Each structure stands twice: as structure tokens, then as C-alpha cells.
CSV table of C-alpha atoms in Angstrom, one decimal:
chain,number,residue,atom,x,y,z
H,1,UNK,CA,3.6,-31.4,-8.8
H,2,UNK,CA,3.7,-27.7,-8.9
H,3,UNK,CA,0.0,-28.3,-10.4
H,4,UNK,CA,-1.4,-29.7,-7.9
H,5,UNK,CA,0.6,-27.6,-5.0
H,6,UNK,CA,-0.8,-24.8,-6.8
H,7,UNK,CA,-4.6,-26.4,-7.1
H,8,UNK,CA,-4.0,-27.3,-3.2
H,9,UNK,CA,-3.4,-23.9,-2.3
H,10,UNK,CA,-6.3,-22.4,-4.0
H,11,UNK,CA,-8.3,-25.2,-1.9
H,12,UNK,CA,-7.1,-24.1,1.2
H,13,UNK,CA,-7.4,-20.3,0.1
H,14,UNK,CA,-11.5,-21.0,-0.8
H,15,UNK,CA,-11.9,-23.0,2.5
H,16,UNK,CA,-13.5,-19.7,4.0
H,17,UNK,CA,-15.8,-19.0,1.3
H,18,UNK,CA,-17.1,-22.6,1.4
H,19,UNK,CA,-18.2,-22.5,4.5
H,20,UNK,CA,-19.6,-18.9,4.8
H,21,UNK,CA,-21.8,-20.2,1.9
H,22,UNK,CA,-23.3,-23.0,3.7
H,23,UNK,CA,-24.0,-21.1,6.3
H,24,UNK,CA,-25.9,-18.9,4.1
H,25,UNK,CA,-27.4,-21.5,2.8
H,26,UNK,CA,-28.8,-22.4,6.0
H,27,UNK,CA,-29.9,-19.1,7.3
H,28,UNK,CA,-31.6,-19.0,4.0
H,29,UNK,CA,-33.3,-22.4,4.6
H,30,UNK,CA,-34.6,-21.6,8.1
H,31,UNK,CA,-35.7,-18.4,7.0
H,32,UNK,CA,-37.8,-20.2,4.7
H,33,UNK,CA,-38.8,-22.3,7.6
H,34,UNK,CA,-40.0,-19.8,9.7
H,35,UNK,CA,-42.9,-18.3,7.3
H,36,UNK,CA,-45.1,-21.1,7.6
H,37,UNK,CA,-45.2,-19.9,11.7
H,38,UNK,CA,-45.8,-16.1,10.6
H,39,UNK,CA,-49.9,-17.6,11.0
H,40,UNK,CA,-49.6,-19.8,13.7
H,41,UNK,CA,-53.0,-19.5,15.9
H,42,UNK,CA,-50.5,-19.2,18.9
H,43,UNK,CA,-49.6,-15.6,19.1
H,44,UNK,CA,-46.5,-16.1,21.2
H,45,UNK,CA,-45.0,-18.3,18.3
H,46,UNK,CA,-46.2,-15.8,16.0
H,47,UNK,CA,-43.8,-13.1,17.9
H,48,UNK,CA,-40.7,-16.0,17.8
H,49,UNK,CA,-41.3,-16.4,14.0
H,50,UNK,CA,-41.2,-12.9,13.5
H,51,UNK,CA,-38.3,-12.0,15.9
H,52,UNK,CA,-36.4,-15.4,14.1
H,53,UNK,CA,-37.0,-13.9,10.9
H,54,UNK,CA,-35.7,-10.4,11.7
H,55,UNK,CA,-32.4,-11.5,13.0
H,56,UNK,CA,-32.3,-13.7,9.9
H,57,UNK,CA,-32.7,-11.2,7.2
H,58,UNK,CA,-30.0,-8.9,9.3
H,59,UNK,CA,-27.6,-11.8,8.9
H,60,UNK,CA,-28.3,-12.4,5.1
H,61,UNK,CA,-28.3,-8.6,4.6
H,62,UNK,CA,-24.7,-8.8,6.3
H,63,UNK,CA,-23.2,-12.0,4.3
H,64,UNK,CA,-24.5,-9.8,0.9
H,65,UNK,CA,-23.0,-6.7,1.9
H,66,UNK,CA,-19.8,-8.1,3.9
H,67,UNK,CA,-19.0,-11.5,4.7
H,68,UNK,CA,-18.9,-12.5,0.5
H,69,UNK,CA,-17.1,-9.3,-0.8
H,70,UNK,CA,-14.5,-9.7,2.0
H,71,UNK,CA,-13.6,-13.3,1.0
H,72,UNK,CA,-14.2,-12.8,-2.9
H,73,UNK,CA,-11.5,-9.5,-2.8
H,74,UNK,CA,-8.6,-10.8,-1.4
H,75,UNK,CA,-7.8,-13.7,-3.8
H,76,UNK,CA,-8.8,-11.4,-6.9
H,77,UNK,CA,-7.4,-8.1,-5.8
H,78,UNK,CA,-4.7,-8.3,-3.3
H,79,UNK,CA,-1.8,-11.0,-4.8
H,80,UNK,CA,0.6,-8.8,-2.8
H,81,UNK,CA,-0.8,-9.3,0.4
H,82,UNK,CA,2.1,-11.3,1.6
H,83,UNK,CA,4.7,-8.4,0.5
H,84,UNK,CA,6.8,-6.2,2.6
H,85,UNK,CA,7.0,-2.7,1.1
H,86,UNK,CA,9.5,0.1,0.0
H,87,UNK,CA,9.2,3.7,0.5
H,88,UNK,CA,10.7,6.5,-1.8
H,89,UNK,CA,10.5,9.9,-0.6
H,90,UNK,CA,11.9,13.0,-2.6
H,91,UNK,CA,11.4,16.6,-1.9
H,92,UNK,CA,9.8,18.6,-4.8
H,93,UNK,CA,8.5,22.4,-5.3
H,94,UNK,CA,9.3,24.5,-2.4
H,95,UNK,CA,13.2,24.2,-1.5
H,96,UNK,CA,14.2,24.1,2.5
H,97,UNK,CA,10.3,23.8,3.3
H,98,UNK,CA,9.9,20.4,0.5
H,99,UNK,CA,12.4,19.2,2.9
H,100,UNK,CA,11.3,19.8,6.0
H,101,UNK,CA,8.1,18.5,5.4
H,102,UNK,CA,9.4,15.4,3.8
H,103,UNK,CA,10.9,14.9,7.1
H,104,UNK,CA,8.1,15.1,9.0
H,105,UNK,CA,5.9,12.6,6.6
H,106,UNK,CA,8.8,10.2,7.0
H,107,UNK,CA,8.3,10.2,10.4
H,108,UNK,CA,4.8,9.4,10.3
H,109,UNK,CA,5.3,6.4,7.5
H,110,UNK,CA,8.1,4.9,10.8
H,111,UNK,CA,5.1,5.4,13.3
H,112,UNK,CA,2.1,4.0,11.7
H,113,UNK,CA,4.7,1.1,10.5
H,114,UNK,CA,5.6,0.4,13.9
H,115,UNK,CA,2.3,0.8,15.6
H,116,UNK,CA,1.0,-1.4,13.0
H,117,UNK,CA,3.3,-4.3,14.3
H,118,UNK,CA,5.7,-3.8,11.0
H,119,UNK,CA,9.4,-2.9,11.6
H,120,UNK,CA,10.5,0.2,9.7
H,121,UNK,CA,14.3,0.2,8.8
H,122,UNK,CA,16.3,3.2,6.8
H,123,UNK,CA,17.7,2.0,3.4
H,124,UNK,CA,18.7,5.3,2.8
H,125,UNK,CA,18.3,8.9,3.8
H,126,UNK,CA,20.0,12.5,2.6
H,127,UNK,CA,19.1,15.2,5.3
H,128,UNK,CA,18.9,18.8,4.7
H,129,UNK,CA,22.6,20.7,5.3
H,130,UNK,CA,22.3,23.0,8.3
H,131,UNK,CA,18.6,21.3,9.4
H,132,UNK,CA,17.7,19.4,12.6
H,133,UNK,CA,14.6,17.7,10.8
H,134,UNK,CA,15.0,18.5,7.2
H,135,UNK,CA,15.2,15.4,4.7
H,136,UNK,CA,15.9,15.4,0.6
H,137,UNK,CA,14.9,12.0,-0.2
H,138,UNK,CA,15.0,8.8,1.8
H,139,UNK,CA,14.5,5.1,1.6
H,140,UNK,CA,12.6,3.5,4.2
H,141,UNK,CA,11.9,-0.3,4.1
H,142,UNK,CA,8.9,-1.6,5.9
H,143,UNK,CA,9.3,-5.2,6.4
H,144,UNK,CA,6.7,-7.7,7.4
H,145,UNK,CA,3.7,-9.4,5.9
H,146,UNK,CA,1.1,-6.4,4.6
H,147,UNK,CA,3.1,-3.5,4.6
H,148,UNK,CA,3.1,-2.9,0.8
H,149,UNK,CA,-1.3,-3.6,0.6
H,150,UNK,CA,-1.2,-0.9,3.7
H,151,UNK,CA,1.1,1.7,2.1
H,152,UNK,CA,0.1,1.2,-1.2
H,153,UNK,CA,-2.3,4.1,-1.2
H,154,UNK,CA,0.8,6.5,-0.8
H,155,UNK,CA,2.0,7.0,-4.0
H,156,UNK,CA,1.7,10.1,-5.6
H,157,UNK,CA,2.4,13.9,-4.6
H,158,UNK,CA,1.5,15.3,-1.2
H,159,UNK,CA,1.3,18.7,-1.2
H,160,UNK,CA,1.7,20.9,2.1
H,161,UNK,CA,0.2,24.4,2.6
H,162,UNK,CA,1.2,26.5,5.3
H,163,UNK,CA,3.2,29.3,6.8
H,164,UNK,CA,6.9,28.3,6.8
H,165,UNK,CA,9.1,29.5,10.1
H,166,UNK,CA,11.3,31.7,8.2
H,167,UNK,CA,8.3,34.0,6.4
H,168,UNK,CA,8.1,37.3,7.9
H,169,UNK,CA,5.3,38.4,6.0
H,170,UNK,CA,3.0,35.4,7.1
H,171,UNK,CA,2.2,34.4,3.6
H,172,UNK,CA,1.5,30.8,3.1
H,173,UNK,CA,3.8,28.4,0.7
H,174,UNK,CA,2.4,25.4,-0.8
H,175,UNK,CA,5.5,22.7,-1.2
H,176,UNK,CA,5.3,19.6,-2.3
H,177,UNK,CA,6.7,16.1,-2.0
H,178,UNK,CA,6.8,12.4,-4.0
H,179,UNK,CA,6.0,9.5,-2.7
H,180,UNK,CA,6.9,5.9,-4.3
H,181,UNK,CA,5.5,2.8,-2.7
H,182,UNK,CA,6.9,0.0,-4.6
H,183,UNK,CA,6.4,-3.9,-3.3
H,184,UNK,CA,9.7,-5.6,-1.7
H,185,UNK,CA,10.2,-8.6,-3.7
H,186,UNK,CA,12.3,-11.9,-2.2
H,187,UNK,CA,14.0,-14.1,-4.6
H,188,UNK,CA,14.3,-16.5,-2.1
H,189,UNK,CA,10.5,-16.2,-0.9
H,190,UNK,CA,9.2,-19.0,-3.2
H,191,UNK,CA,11.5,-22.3,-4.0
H,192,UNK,CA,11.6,-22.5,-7.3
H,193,UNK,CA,10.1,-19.5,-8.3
H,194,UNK,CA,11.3,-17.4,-11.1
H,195,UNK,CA,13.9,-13.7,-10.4
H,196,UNK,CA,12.3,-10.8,-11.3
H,197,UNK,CA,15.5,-10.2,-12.8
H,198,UNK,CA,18.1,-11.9,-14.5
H,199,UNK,CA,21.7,-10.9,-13.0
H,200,UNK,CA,23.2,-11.1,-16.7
H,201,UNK,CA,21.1,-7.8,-17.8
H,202,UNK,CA,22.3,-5.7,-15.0
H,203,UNK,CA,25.6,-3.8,-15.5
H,204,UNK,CA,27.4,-3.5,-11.9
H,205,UNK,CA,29.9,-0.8,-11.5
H,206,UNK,CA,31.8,0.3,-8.1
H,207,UNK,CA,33.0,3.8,-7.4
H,208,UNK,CA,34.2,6.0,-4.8
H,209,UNK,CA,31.7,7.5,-2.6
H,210,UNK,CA,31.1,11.1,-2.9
H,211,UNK,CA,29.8,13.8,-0.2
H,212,UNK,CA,30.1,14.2,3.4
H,213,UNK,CA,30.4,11.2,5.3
H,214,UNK,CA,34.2,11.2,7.1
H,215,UNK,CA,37.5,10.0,6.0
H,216,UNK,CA,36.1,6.9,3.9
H,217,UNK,CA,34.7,9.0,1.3
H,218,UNK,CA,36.9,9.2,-1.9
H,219,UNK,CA,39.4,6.2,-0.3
H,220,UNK,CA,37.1,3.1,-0.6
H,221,UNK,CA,35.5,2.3,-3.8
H,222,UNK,CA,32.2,1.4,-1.7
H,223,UNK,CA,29.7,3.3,-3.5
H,224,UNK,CA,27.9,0.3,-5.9
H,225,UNK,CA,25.6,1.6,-9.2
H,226,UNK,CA,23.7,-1.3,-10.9
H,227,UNK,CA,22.1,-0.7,-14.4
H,228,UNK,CA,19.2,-2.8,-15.8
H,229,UNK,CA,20.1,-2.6,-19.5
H,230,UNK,CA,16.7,-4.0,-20.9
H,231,UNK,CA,14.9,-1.0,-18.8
H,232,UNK,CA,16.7,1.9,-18.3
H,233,UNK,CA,16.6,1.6,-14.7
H,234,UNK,CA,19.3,2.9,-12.0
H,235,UNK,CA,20.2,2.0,-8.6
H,236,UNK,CA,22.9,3.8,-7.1
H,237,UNK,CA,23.8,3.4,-2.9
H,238,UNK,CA,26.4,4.4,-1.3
H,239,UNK,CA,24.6,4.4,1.9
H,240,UNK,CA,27.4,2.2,4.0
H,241,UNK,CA,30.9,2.2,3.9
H,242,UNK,CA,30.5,-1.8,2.8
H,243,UNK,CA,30.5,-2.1,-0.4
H,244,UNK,CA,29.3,-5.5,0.2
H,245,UNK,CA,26.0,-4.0,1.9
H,246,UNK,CA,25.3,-1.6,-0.7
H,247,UNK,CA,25.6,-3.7,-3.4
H,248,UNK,CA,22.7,-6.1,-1.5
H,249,UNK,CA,20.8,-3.0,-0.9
H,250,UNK,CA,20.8,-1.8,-4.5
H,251,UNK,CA,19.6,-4.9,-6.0
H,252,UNK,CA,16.8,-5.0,-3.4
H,253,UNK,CA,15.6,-1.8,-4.9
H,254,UNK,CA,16.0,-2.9,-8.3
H,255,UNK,CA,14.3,-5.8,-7.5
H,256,UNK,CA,11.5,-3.7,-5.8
H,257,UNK,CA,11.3,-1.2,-9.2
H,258,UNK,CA,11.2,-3.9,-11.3
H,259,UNK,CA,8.5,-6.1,-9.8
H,260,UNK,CA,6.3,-2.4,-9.7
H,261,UNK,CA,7.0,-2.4,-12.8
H,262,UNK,CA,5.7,-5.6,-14.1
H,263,UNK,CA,2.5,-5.2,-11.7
H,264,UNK,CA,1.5,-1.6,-13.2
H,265,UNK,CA,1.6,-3.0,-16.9
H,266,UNK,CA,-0.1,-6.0,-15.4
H,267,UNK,CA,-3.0,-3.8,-13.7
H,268,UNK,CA,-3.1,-1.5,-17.0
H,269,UNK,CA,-4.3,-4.6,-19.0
H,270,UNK,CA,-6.6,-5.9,-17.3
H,271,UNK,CA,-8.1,-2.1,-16.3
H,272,UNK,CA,-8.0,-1.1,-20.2
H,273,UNK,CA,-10.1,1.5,-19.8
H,274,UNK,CA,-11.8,1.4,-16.6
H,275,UNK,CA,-11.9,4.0,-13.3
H,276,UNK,CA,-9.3,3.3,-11.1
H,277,UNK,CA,-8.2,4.6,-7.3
H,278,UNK,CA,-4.9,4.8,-8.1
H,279,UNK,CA,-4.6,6.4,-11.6
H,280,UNK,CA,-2.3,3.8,-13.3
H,281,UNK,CA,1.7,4.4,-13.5
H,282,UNK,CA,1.3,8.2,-13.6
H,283,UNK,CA,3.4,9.1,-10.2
H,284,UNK,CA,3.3,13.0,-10.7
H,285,UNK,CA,-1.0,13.1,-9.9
H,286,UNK,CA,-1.6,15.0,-6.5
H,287,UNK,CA,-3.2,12.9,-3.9
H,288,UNK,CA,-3.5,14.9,-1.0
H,289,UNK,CA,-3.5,18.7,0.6
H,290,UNK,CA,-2.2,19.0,3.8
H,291,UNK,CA,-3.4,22.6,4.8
H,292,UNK,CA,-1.9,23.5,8.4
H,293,UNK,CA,-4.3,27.7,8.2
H,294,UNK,CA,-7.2,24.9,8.3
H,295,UNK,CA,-6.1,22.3,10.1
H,296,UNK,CA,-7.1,19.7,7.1
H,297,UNK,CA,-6.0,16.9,5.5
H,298,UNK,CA,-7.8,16.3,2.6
H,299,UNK,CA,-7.3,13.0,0.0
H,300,UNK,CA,-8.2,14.8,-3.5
H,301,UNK,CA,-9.1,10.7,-5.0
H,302,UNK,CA,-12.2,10.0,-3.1
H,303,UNK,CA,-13.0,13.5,-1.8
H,304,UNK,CA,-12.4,13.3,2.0
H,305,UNK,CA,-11.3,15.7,4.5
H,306,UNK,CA,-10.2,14.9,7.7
H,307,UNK,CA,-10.1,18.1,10.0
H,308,UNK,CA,-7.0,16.9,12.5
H,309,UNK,CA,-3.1,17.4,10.8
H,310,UNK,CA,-1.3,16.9,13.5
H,311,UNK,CA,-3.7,13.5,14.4
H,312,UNK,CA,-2.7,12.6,10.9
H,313,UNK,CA,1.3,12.9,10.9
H,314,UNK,CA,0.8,11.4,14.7
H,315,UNK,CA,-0.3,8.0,12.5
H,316,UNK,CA,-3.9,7.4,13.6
H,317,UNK,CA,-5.4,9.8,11.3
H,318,UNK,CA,-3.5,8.6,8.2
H,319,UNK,CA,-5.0,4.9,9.5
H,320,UNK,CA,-8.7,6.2,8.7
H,321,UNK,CA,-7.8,7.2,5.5
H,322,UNK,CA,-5.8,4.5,4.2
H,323,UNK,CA,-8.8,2.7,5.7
H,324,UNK,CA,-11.4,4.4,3.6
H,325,UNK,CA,-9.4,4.3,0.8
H,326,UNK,CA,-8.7,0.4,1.0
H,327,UNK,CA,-13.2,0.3,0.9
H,328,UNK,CA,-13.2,2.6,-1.9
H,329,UNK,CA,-11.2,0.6,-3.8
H,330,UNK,CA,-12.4,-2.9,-2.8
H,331,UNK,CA,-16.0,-1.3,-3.8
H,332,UNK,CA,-14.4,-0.7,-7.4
H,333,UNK,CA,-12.7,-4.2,-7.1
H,334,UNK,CA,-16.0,-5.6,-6.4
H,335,UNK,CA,-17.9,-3.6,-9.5
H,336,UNK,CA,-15.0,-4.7,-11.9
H,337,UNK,CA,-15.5,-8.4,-10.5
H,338,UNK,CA,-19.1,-8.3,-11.4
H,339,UNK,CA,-18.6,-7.0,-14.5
H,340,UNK,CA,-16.6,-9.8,-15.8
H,341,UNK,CA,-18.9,-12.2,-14.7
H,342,UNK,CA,-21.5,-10.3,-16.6
């Protein structure tokens, strides 16, 4: 049964593709049709014939170069199109001004996320002692179908030149920030489908929080710490004063590491050796300059510069990008598929 639900599925998914090829196949068959008219003694059907045959070509030009590779990509480069997302944001080089900054990029991810129709929600988030805007590191979920295909491109370090409000001398910082995208996985998504993890390799302890937060803090053992023996990996939240919610919240992010996990070693074998947009697992490559002296964004993996900051962090410039990254990449998804068939 789950054979022929999953041979169903990949019916359904080719339905599109189907048809855009008859219709190709058609074009292509009246196009045919239409020379034998190129000679006609009649010169008005001679100008219909050649008119016909214009408007033909410009739709077979436009099934070559973008009705077939948008129906060919999805199903061969996108299996996480259905997949909410999870964003990690930690401050790096630069002290008060990492933090500030991180702020203000956090910002934009909740703007673009809700403009986008997606609903951004804080997991966590540690703000800056003594700062109105200033953030550390933060969690921010985005949940809805898409969110992790359209953040995707984030990941890396985004680095921030400019002149920070407390620099008398007007000399201009360069601070940095990382980002970690990583794809919100549901164990209750798919009946029957497998865990990501298995709850017996994960070590579960309980503590008191610690930090600011009021009188619950070192009275409540709410803080929850889960360890993935096989990996290495560690989840601490101490985000609510339930321990009961931050024990679900931790194993949603382990759940989320995990899966990017398995899908970067995935990628990696099936890349071997090949260019890719986003180089592998390595999370410490710079991705992008945001210089405020020249009010310019630029995104150092395909080379482009977008002359509008404040048009970026507003959410509409960082759209363009993402979407020219997204045809970058479905370009090289396109060359790969080629390839194999070759």
C-alpha cells in the first residue's frame, strides 16, 4: 500500500508536466503546419502563416527556457518545499555593534516572514543588557508551508560595515553575525513516517534556570537540556517558566538540527564534487556585506549588489535577492540534472 500511495503521489506530482508537454507537442505540430502556407499565392495568408509562426516559436522558446525547468526543479531539487523553517541568529566579531545589528536583521527575517503570508513566532531570544534593540542570539520559528525553501539562502555570516553611534572619531567597524536556517521537521507530519530521532538516544536533564528573569529563576527546575548521544548535539531552553514548554521547544530544535543534518550529508553525496550555491555544511563562509558609507548590500555568492540597505532590512530588497538567488541555484539544479542524464 505505501507503494502504490507513494507511486500515486508521484502521478499526481507529474500531472503538470504531462500536460505542458502535450501542449508542446501541439504547438510544435501546428508550427509544422503552418510552413506549407509560408508560399501560399495569397499574400494575406502568407502574413497569417508568418505572424502564426512567430507567436509559435515565442511560445516554444518559452516552454524551453521556462515552463519545463519550472516543473522538472521542484520534484528534483526542492523535497523541503512543504517545510516550515528555523532561524538561529548569534552575534559574532564586533561586541555591542554584532548585537545591535543582529537585532535589526532579526527584524527584517519577522517582516519578510509576515509579509510573505508566514507567521513568525520567538523560540527564543537574549537581548543586549542596557540596549533598547540590541540582541545576542535568538530563535525565531517561521511556521507555514515554504518558509524553510525561502530562507534557506540565509545561512552563513552577514557581515555589517558602518560607523557605529558611539565612535567619535567616525571610523567605520565591520561586525559580523551567523545565521542558521535549519528545516522544522514534524513527527506527526506523515502517519507512519519514521522520527528523525529516536527518544532513547537523547539524554534529558532538568535544572534550574539561570540569569535574569524574576523570582522564578533558581526556584523552579524549568530550565530542560536534551543531549543526542550518537551526535554530540545540545539543546538547552529555558526560555519559559514551564518546564513542560521548554522541554517541547528543545526537542523541536533538536529535531530541526538533526534533520539539517541528515539533508547536508545527503546533498554532499550526491554534489561529490560539484559547484554549489551554498557551499556545503561550512556555516562560517561570508555571504553578504552590508556597507551603510555606500548604501550597499552586496551577496558575495553570485556577485550582486543591490544599492538600497535600508530597502533591504525594510524586507522588499532582501525578496529580490533571495529571488535571484533561488534562479541561480535552480540554473545549477538544472545543469546538475542534465548532467546525470548525460
Amino acid at each position: 500500500m505505501s507503494e502504490q500511495i507513494q507511486r500515486a503521489k508521484v502521478l499526481k506530482e507529474l500531472e503538470p508536466l504531462h500536460s505542458a508537454w502535450q501542449d508542446w507537442q501541439r504547438a510544435q505540430e501546428s508550427l509544422r503546419d503552418s510552413a506549407s502556407l509560408l508560399n501560399d499565392p495569397d499574400p494575406t495568408i502568407r502574413e497569417l502563416a508568418n505572424e502564426e509562426r512567430e507567436a509559435l516559436s515565442t511560445t516554444l522558446s518559452s516552454y524551453i527556457t521556462d515552463m519545463f525547468p519550472s516543473l522538472l526543479l521542484p520534484s528534483t531539487s526542492s523535497p523541503t518545499s512543504s517545510l516550515s523553517a528555523i532561524i538561529d541568529l548569534k552575534s559574532g566579531v564586533g561586541g555591542d555593534e554584532s548585537s545591535l545589528f543582529l537585532g535589526e536583521v532579526l527584524r527584517m527575517y519577522e517582516r519578510i516572514a509576515a509579509a510573505s503570508g508566514f507567521t513568525p513566532e520567538m523560540v527564543s531570544k537574549n537581548d543586549l543588557e542596557g540596549s533598547r534593540w540590541g540582541v545576542k542570539d535568538a530563535i525565531l520559528e517561521v511556521k507555514g508551508k515554504g518558509a524553510y525553501d525561502m530562507f534557506r539562502w540565509e545561512s552563513g555570516v552577514h557581515r555589517v560595515q558602518r560607523v557605529p553611534a558611539t565612535e567619535t572619531s567616525g571610523r567605520v567597524h565591520t561586525s559580523t553575525i551567523a545565521v542558521i536556517v535549519l528545516p522544522n521537521s514534524d513527527p506527526h507530519a506523515a502517519e507512519g513516517e519514521q522520527d528523525i530521532v529516536d527518544e532513547k538516544d537523547v539524554r534529558v536533564d532538568v535544572m534550574r534556570s539561570r540569569g535574569a528573569g524574576g523570582q522564578h529563576v533558581n526556584k523552579t527546575e524549568s530550565a530542560v537540556r536534551l543531549v543526542h548521544e550518537p551526535t554530540g548535539i545540545t539543546v538547552s531552553m529555558q526560555e519559559s517558566r514551564s518546564q513542560h514548554q521548554n522541554k517541547a521547544r528543545a526537542w523541536q530544535i533538536l529535531r530541526a538540527r538533526l534533520l539539517d543534518r541528515k539533508m547536508l550529508e545527503e546533498a554532499q553525496k550526491k554534489r561529490a564534487a560539484r559547484r554549489n550555491l551554498v557551499k556545503g555544511a561550512d556555516r562560517s563562509e561570508k555571504i553578504r556585506t552590508y556597507n551603510y558609507p555606500q548604501d550597499r548590500v552586496t551577496d558575495h555568492r553570485i556577485g550582486l549588489t543591490v544599492n538600497n540597505i535600508m530597502g533591504v532590512l525594510e524586507g522588499e530588497g532582501l525578496v529580490g535577492i533571495i529571488e535571484e538567488l533561488k534562479r541561480e541555484n535552480d540554473a545549477q539544479a538544472m545543469e546538475d540534472l542534465l548532467s546525470d542524464v548525460d
